[in-house]
mmCIF file of C-alpha atoms in Angstrom:
data_model
loop_
_atom_site.group_PDB
_atom_site.id
_atom_site.type_symbol
_atom_site.label_atom_id
_atom_site.label_comp_id
_atom_site.label_asym_id
_atom_site.label_seq_id
_atom_site.Cartn_x
_atom_site.Cartn_y
_atom_site.Cartn_z
ATOM 1 C CA MET C 1 -47.203 -42.275 -63.419
ATOM 2 C CA GLU C 2 -48.153 -40.094 -60.606
ATOM 3 C CA LYS C 3 -48.326 -36.713 -61.202
ATOM 4 C CA ILE C 4 -46.471 -34.319 -58.805
ATOM 5 C CA GLY C 5 -47.191 -31.006 -58.235
ATOM 6 C CA PHE C 6 -45.791 -28.387 -55.615
ATOM 7 C CA VAL C 7 -47.597 -25.448 -53.271
ATOM 8 C CA GLY C 8 -44.240 -23.818 -51.268
ATOM 9 C CA THR C 9 -40.790 -23.751 -52.903
ATOM 10 C CA GLY C 10 -38.508 -22.060 -50.212
ATOM 11 C CA ALA C 11 -35.566 -23.507 -48.994
ATOM 12 C CA MET C 12 -37.234 -26.673 -47.776
ATOM 13 C CA GLY C 13 -39.784 -27.138 -50.873
ATOM 14 C CA SER C 14 -36.858 -26.410 -53.699
ATOM 15 C CA ALA C 15 -34.484 -29.272 -51.473
ATOM 16 C CA LEU C 16 -37.285 -31.730 -52.048
ATOM 17 C CA LEU C 17 -37.654 -30.025 -55.834
ATOM 18 C CA SER C 18 -32.968 -31.267 -56.320
ATOM 19 C CA ARG C 19 -33.958 -34.980 -54.886
ATOM 20 C CA LEU C 20 -36.495 -35.203 -57.332
ATOM 21 C CA LYS C 21 -34.448 -34.076 -60.226
ATOM 22 C CA LEU C 22 -32.201 -36.553 -58.808
ATOM 23 C CA ALA C 23 -34.619 -38.586 -59.340
ATOM 24 C CA ASN C 24 -35.635 -37.842 -62.885
ATOM 25 C CA VAL C 25 -39.068 -36.654 -62.276
ATOM 26 C CA VAL C 26 -40.725 -33.115 -62.855
ATOM 27 C CA ALA C 27 -43.074 -31.950 -60.719
ATOM 28 C CA THR C 28 -45.370 -28.579 -61.368
ATOM 29 C CA ALA C 29 -44.374 -25.775 -58.951
ATOM 30 C CA PHE C 30 -46.197 -22.329 -56.696
ATOM 31 C CA ASP C 31 -44.844 -20.275 -54.638
ATOM 32 C CA ILE C 32 -46.408 -17.182 -54.031
ATOM 33 C CA ALA C 33 -42.548 -15.759 -53.363
ATOM 34 C CA PRO C 34 -40.843 -14.683 -56.784
ATOM 35 C CA ALA C 35 -37.161 -16.033 -55.884
ATOM 36 C CA ALA C 36 -38.779 -19.083 -54.416
ATOM 37 C CA MET C 37 -40.776 -19.781 -58.108
ATOM 38 C CA GLU C 38 -36.734 -19.170 -59.822
ATOM 39 C CA LYS C 39 -35.907 -22.126 -56.822
ATOM 40 C CA ALA C 40 -38.370 -24.150 -57.918
ATOM 41 C CA ARG C 41 -37.580 -23.419 -62.121
ATOM 42 C CA ALA C 42 -33.804 -24.440 -61.355
ATOM 43 C CA GLU C 43 -34.506 -27.042 -59.512
ATOM 44 C CA GLY C 44 -36.424 -28.816 -62.721
ATOM 45 C CA ALA C 45 -39.963 -27.755 -61.793
ATOM 46 C CA GLU C 46 -42.498 -26.592 -64.679
ATOM 47 C CA ILE C 47 -43.979 -22.557 -63.031
ATOM 48 C CA THR C 48 -47.197 -22.338 -63.144
ATOM 49 C CA SER C 49 -49.597 -19.459 -61.744
ATOM 50 C CA SER C 50 -51.095 -21.308 -58.387
ATOM 51 C CA ALA C 51 -51.654 -23.686 -56.159
ATOM 52 C CA LYS C 52 -54.850 -24.361 -57.820
ATOM 53 C CA ALA C 53 -53.798 -24.904 -61.248
ATOM 54 C CA VAL C 54 -50.713 -26.847 -59.299
ATOM 55 C CA ALA C 55 -53.734 -28.796 -57.810
ATOM 56 C CA GLN C 56 -55.281 -29.496 -61.488
ATOM 57 C CA VAL C 57 -52.201 -30.687 -63.047
ATOM 58 C CA SER C 58 -51.410 -33.484 -60.336
ATOM 59 C CA THR C 59 -52.193 -36.202 -58.690
ATOM 60 C CA ILE C 60 -49.997 -36.012 -55.660
ATOM 61 C CA ILE C 61 -49.583 -32.149 -54.356
ATOM 62 C CA ASP C 62 -46.664 -31.532 -51.253
ATOM 63 C CA VAL C 63 -47.393 -29.151 -49.645
ATOM 64 C CA VAL C 64 -43.649 -27.156 -48.509
ATOM 65 C CA VAL C 65 -45.497 -23.774 -46.303
ATOM 66 C CA ARG C 66 -44.666 -22.502 -43.231
ATOM 67 C CA THR C 67 -47.075 -22.011 -40.497
ATOM 68 C CA ASP C 68 -50.678 -23.639 -39.953
ATOM 69 C CA GLN C 69 -51.902 -20.807 -41.285
ATOM 70 C CA GLU C 70 -50.357 -21.071 -45.058
ATOM 71 C CA VAL C 71 -51.068 -24.562 -45.072
ATOM 72 C CA LEU C 72 -55.339 -23.464 -44.607
ATOM 73 C CA ASP C 73 -54.839 -20.234 -46.466
ATOM 74 C CA CYS C 74 -52.693 -22.681 -50.154
ATOM 75 C CA THR C 75 -55.214 -25.796 -49.357
ATOM 76 C CA LEU C 76 -58.813 -24.061 -48.471
ATOM 77 C CA GLY C 77 -58.088 -20.577 -49.516
ATOM 78 C CA SER C 78 -59.264 -18.840 -52.912
ATOM 79 C CA ASN C 79 -56.935 -20.882 -56.337
ATOM 80 C CA GLY C 80 -56.445 -22.904 -53.446
ATOM 81 C CA ILE C 81 -55.902 -26.373 -54.123
ATOM 82 C CA LEU C 82 -58.892 -28.008 -52.881
ATOM 83 C CA GLU C 83 -60.680 -25.663 -55.795
ATOM 84 C CA GLY C 84 -58.512 -27.818 -58.355
ATOM 85 C CA ALA C 85 -57.805 -30.417 -56.832
ATOM 86 C CA ALA C 86 -59.930 -34.096 -58.732
ATOM 87 C CA PRO C 87 -60.967 -36.949 -56.505
ATOM 88 C CA GLY C 88 -58.695 -39.293 -55.985
ATOM 89 C CA SER C 89 -55.677 -36.973 -55.831
ATOM 90 C CA LEU C 90 -53.498 -37.323 -52.350
ATOM 91 C CA VAL C 91 -52.452 -34.434 -50.749
ATOM 92 C CA LEU C 92 -48.866 -34.639 -48.262
ATOM 93 C CA LEU C 93 -48.167 -31.748 -46.064
ATOM 94 C CA HIS C 94 -44.921 -31.340 -45.372
ATOM 95 C CA SER C 95 -44.769 -29.065 -42.637
ATOM 96 C CA THR C 96 -44.743 -29.202 -39.020
ATOM 97 C CA ILE C 97 -48.223 -28.190 -37.671
ATOM 98 C CA ARG C 98 -50.831 -29.178 -35.542
ATOM 99 C CA PRO C 99 -52.552 -32.021 -36.088
ATOM 100 C CA THR C 100 -56.282 -30.336 -35.958
ATOM 101 C CA THR C 101 -54.753 -28.125 -38.485
ATOM 102 C CA THR C 102 -53.723 -31.625 -40.836
ATOM 103 C CA LYS C 103 -57.512 -32.551 -39.416
ATOM 104 C CA LYS C 104 -59.021 -29.683 -40.794
ATOM 105 C CA VAL C 105 -57.971 -29.530 -44.258
ATOM 106 C CA ALA C 106 -58.401 -33.767 -44.337
ATOM 107 C CA GLU C 107 -62.323 -33.158 -42.940
ATOM 108 C CA ALA C 108 -62.904 -30.717 -45.842
ATOM 109 C CA ALA C 109 -60.859 -32.672 -48.753
ATOM 110 C CA ALA C 110 -63.824 -35.786 -47.814
ATOM 111 C CA ASP C 111 -66.382 -33.432 -48.888
ATOM 112 C CA LYS C 112 -64.415 -33.379 -51.901
ATOM 113 C CA ARG C 113 -62.972 -37.085 -52.315
ATOM 114 C CA VAL C 114 -59.097 -35.769 -51.991
ATOM 115 C CA ASN C 115 -57.385 -37.840 -49.521
ATOM 116 C CA VAL C 116 -54.680 -36.079 -46.817
ATOM 117 C CA ILE C 117 -52.103 -37.539 -45.071
ATOM 118 C CA ASP C 118 -49.472 -36.053 -42.499
ATOM 119 C CA ALA C 119 -45.934 -36.731 -43.512
ATOM 120 C CA CYS C 120 -43.806 -34.298 -41.592
ATOM 121 C CA MET C 121 -39.477 -33.564 -42.860
ATOM 122 C CA THR C 122 -36.781 -34.640 -40.442
ATOM 123 C CA ALA C 123 -34.292 -32.874 -41.720
ATOM 124 C CA VAL C 124 -32.645 -29.381 -42.950
ATOM 125 C CA PRO C 125 -32.802 -28.088 -46.138
ATOM 126 C CA SER C 126 -28.457 -29.456 -46.517
ATOM 127 C CA GLY C 127 -29.289 -32.339 -45.189
ATOM 128 C CA VAL C 128 -32.681 -32.977 -47.254
ATOM 129 C CA ARG C 129 -30.091 -32.313 -50.347
ATOM 130 C CA GLN C 130 -27.899 -34.301 -49.625
ATOM 131 C CA GLY C 131 -30.653 -37.454 -49.164
ATOM 132 C CA GLY C 132 -30.588 -37.625 -45.200
ATOM 133 C CA LEU C 133 -34.193 -36.639 -45.038
ATOM 134 C CA THR C 134 -36.602 -39.481 -42.915
ATOM 135 C CA PHE C 135 -40.290 -38.260 -43.477
ATOM 136 C CA LEU C 136 -42.563 -39.047 -40.315
ATOM 137 C CA VAL C 137 -46.421 -40.005 -41.500
ATOM 138 C CA GLY C 138 -49.881 -40.465 -40.155
ATOM 139 C CA GLY C 139 -52.764 -40.830 -42.086
ATOM 140 C CA GLN C 140 -54.522 -44.393 -43.978
ATOM 141 C CA LYS C 141 -52.217 -46.849 -44.313
ATOM 142 C CA THR C 142 -53.341 -47.289 -48.300
ATOM 143 C CA PHE C 143 -52.431 -43.574 -48.408
ATOM 144 C CA PHE C 144 -48.486 -43.858 -46.948
ATOM 145 C CA GLU C 145 -48.694 -47.138 -49.169
ATOM 146 C CA ARG C 146 -49.202 -44.882 -52.286
ATOM 147 C CA ALA C 147 -47.271 -42.195 -51.430
ATOM 148 C CA ARG C 148 -44.110 -44.167 -50.387
ATOM 149 C CA PRO C 149 -42.308 -44.803 -53.439
ATOM 150 C CA HIS C 150 -42.664 -40.640 -53.961
ATOM 151 C CA LEU C 151 -41.683 -40.263 -50.787
ATOM 152 C CA LEU C 152 -38.649 -42.279 -51.048
ATOM 153 C CA ASN C 153 -37.041 -40.380 -54.134
ATOM 154 C CA MET C 154 -36.971 -37.378 -52.160
ATOM 155 C CA ALA C 155 -35.628 -38.919 -48.432
ATOM 156 C CA LYS C 156 -34.178 -41.951 -47.485
ATOM 157 C CA ASP C 157 -36.850 -43.558 -45.804
ATOM 158 C CA ALA C 158 -40.661 -42.699 -45.025
ATOM 159 C CA ILE C 159 -42.221 -44.269 -41.589
ATOM 160 C CA HIS C 160 -45.187 -44.441 -41.063
ATOM 161 C CA MET C 161 -46.211 -43.753 -36.995
ATOM 162 C CA GLY C 162 -50.110 -44.500 -36.640
ATOM 163 C CA PRO C 163 -53.370 -42.593 -37.619
ATOM 164 C CA LEU C 164 -54.076 -38.765 -39.309
ATOM 165 C CA GLY C 165 -51.874 -36.427 -37.028
ATOM 166 C CA CYS C 166 -48.969 -39.156 -36.052
ATOM 167 C CA GLY C 167 -46.695 -37.157 -38.377
ATOM 168 C CA ASN C 168 -47.082 -33.892 -36.867
ATOM 169 C CA VAL C 169 -47.170 -35.042 -33.296
ATOM 170 C CA ALA C 170 -44.148 -37.719 -34.116
ATOM 171 C CA LYS C 171 -42.332 -34.221 -35.517
ATOM 172 C CA LEU C 172 -42.770 -32.277 -32.885
ATOM 173 C CA PHE C 173 -41.997 -34.472 -30.022
ATOM 174 C CA LYS C 174 -38.518 -34.947 -31.478
ATOM 175 C CA ASN C 175 -37.883 -31.363 -32.068
ATOM 176 C CA MET C 176 -38.553 -30.968 -28.241
ATOM 177 C CA VAL C 177 -36.099 -33.137 -27.359
ATOM 178 C CA THR C 178 -33.690 -32.033 -29.326
ATOM 179 C CA ALA C 179 -34.917 -28.054 -28.700
ATOM 180 C CA SER C 180 -34.841 -29.222 -24.451
ATOM 181 C CA GLU C 181 -31.153 -30.397 -24.791
ATOM 182 C CA ALA C 182 -29.812 -27.159 -25.768
ATOM 183 C CA LEU C 183 -31.681 -25.581 -23.198
ATOM 184 C CA ILE C 184 -31.113 -27.718 -20.440
ATOM 185 C CA ILE C 185 -27.786 -26.896 -20.992
ATOM 186 C CA TYR C 186 -27.852 -23.498 -21.505
ATOM 187 C CA GLU C 187 -29.539 -23.566 -17.995
ATOM 188 C CA ALA C 188 -26.257 -25.395 -16.573
ATOM 189 C CA LEU C 189 -23.875 -22.881 -18.231
ATOM 190 C CA GLN C 190 -25.826 -20.423 -15.965
ATOM 191 C CA ILE C 191 -25.367 -23.218 -13.165
ATOM 192 C CA ALA C 192 -22.291 -22.504 -13.930
ATOM 193 C CA LYS C 193 -21.419 -18.961 -14.696
ATOM 194 C CA ALA C 194 -22.913 -18.257 -11.148
ATOM 195 C CA GLY C 195 -20.796 -20.985 -9.192
ATOM 196 C CA GLY C 196 -17.685 -19.381 -10.777
ATOM 197 C CA ILE C 197 -16.977 -21.859 -13.121
ATOM 198 C CA SER C 198 -16.591 -20.253 -16.766
ATOM 199 C CA TYR C 199 -18.966 -20.938 -19.909
ATOM 200 C CA GLN C 200 -16.097 -22.924 -21.242
ATOM 201 C CA ALA C 201 -14.780 -24.261 -18.231
ATOM 202 C CA ALA C 202 -18.697 -26.182 -18.280
ATOM 203 C CA LEU C 203 -18.367 -27.254 -21.679
ATOM 204 C CA ASP C 204 -15.166 -28.614 -21.701
ATOM 205 C CA LEU C 205 -16.107 -30.482 -18.738
ATOM 206 C CA MET C 206 -19.209 -31.661 -20.024
ATOM 207 C CA GLN C 207 -17.427 -32.952 -23.008
ATOM 208 C CA LYS C 208 -14.974 -34.743 -21.771
ATOM 209 C CA THR C 209 -16.878 -36.504 -18.508
ATOM 210 C CA ARG C 210 -20.520 -37.190 -20.807
ATOM 211 C CA SER C 211 -22.153 -39.865 -20.299
ATOM 212 C CA PRO C 212 -23.895 -42.208 -23.561
ATOM 213 C CA HIS C 213 -27.304 -40.665 -24.833
ATOM 214 C CA VAL C 214 -30.291 -42.034 -23.108
ATOM 215 C CA LEU C 215 -30.983 -43.366 -26.357
ATOM 216 C CA ASP C 216 -28.568 -45.280 -26.606
ATOM 217 C CA ARG C 217 -29.509 -46.978 -23.465
ATOM 218 C CA LEU C 218 -33.240 -47.001 -22.913
ATOM 219 C CA GLU C 219 -33.833 -50.049 -20.744
ATOM 220 C CA MET C 220 -32.252 -48.542 -18.518
ATOM 221 C CA ARG C 221 -34.507 -45.473 -18.289
ATOM 222 C CA PHE C 222 -37.901 -46.775 -19.706
ATOM 223 C CA ASN C 223 -39.956 -50.014 -19.172
ATOM 224 C CA LEU C 224 -42.882 -50.351 -21.480
ATOM 225 C CA SER C 225 -43.111 -53.659 -19.688
ATOM 226 C CA GLY C 226 -48.442 -53.983 -19.648
ATOM 227 C CA GLY C 227 -47.978 -51.286 -22.257
ATOM 228 C CA ASP C 228 -47.645 -48.770 -19.488
ATOM 229 C CA LEU C 229 -44.438 -46.280 -19.312
ATOM 230 C CA LYS C 230 -42.713 -46.692 -16.310
ATOM 231 C CA PHE C 231 -39.891 -44.397 -15.724
ATOM 232 C CA THR C 232 -36.911 -46.428 -13.799
ATOM 233 C CA SER C 233 -34.718 -43.186 -12.228
ATOM 234 C CA GLY C 234 -32.051 -45.386 -10.057
ATOM 235 C CA ALA C 235 -30.496 -43.712 -7.189
ATOM 236 C CA ASN C 236 -29.660 -40.845 -6.236
ATOM 237 C CA LEU C 237 -29.096 -38.562 -9.501
ATOM 238 C CA TYR C 238 -32.820 -37.451 -10.556
ATOM 239 C CA ASP C 239 -34.952 -37.870 -6.731
ATOM 240 C CA LYS C 240 -31.956 -36.204 -5.102
ATOM 241 C CA ASP C 241 -28.919 -34.381 -7.386
ATOM 242 C CA LEU C 242 -31.120 -32.983 -9.338
ATOM 243 C CA PRO C 243 -33.484 -31.491 -7.356
ATOM 244 C CA LEU C 244 -29.342 -30.184 -5.329
ATOM 245 C CA ALA C 245 -28.621 -28.732 -8.533
ATOM 246 C CA ALA C 246 -31.860 -26.653 -8.509
ATOM 247 C CA GLU C 247 -31.576 -25.575 -5.507
ATOM 248 C CA VAL C 248 -27.657 -24.494 -5.373
ATOM 249 C CA GLY C 249 -28.421 -22.899 -9.105
ATOM 250 C CA LYS C 250 -31.719 -20.370 -6.846
ATOM 251 C CA SER C 251 -29.016 -20.065 -4.000
ATOM 252 C CA LEU C 252 -26.123 -18.341 -6.527
ATOM 253 C CA GLY C 253 -29.151 -16.155 -8.270
ATOM 254 C CA ALA C 254 -29.419 -18.203 -11.423
ATOM 255 C CA GLU C 255 -32.521 -17.943 -13.716
ATOM 256 C CA ILE C 256 -33.124 -21.635 -14.507
ATOM 257 C CA PRO C 257 -36.666 -22.105 -14.579
ATOM 258 C CA VAL C 258 -36.086 -25.723 -16.814
ATOM 259 C CA VAL C 259 -33.984 -27.283 -14.277
ATOM 260 C CA GLU C 260 -36.578 -26.647 -11.900
ATOM 261 C CA ALA C 261 -39.474 -28.197 -13.369
ATOM 262 C CA LEU C 262 -37.063 -31.168 -14.246
ATOM 263 C CA ALA C 263 -36.155 -30.884 -10.757
ATOM 264 C CA LYS C 264 -40.042 -31.250 -9.388
ATOM 265 C CA LEU C 265 -40.751 -33.878 -11.974
ATOM 266 C CA GLY C 266 -37.825 -35.769 -10.796
ATOM 267 C CA ILE C 267 -39.009 -35.765 -7.573
ATOM 268 C CA ARG C 268 -42.785 -37.280 -8.379
ATOM 269 C CA LEU C 269 -42.015 -40.151 -10.364
ATOM 270 C CA ASN C 270 -39.693 -41.713 -7.771
ATOM 271 C CA GLY C 271 -42.571 -41.346 -5.538
ATOM 272 C CA GLY C 272 -41.621 -38.612 -3.829
ATOM 273 C CA LYS C 273 -43.122 -34.915 -2.348
ATOM 274 C CA CYS C 274 -41.464 -32.256 -3.918
ATOM 275 C CA SER C 275 -40.716 -28.613 -1.943
ATOM 276 C CA ILE C 276 -39.032 -27.121 -4.338
#
């Protein structure tokens, strides 16, 4: 039986602990914030005094802190995980961080014969508590298979994305798509307003006339034959209408840097020269 440890028990960490509680798994936990420690206690975790102390009694250690520096501090720092982890322990880095940070931790851990994978999360705390989480994992397949039963105690799925750091990259490009969609709508609303259309009317129009999402019809836009990525633009939309939207938006005085950049890309992918 694996012994589970948690470092970082804020909103996300406590949500993960709530799933372990439902699975009748008791974890040992630490957080630098007393309020977070109380959240962990409320979710049935046994509280201890440091990240090192968590590692000393655990075979799998979940790291659920926020930033790259926090990951480095709680793994490599004084009283950190690597000071307490026994050889053969497995550290799961759940944070949205740089793949280079993950690899730095893994390199230091290897000197102590401790193993590391990145297992990034794709849900907000409420979604985690409802069982809607998917983990995106990078690292050796054997380490993924070892962690998988534990991950599935907290999530509906765990997907092995490739070597170490690929979970980090997958999480970042996934979030990039989500964030970019909202930002492009924001700029579309600026063009609408500058052209005399209210924000609400523009939003109503986009909802009433929206096309199926590109992810529901990938074959129309992306050709992966031969192992290369070929963008299939079709007529007018990417090399004519998008640049025209950028031109009109600029002429109306709208601040639309994302639209302008996308217009240039649309023209380039169609083999044209951009004058925007």
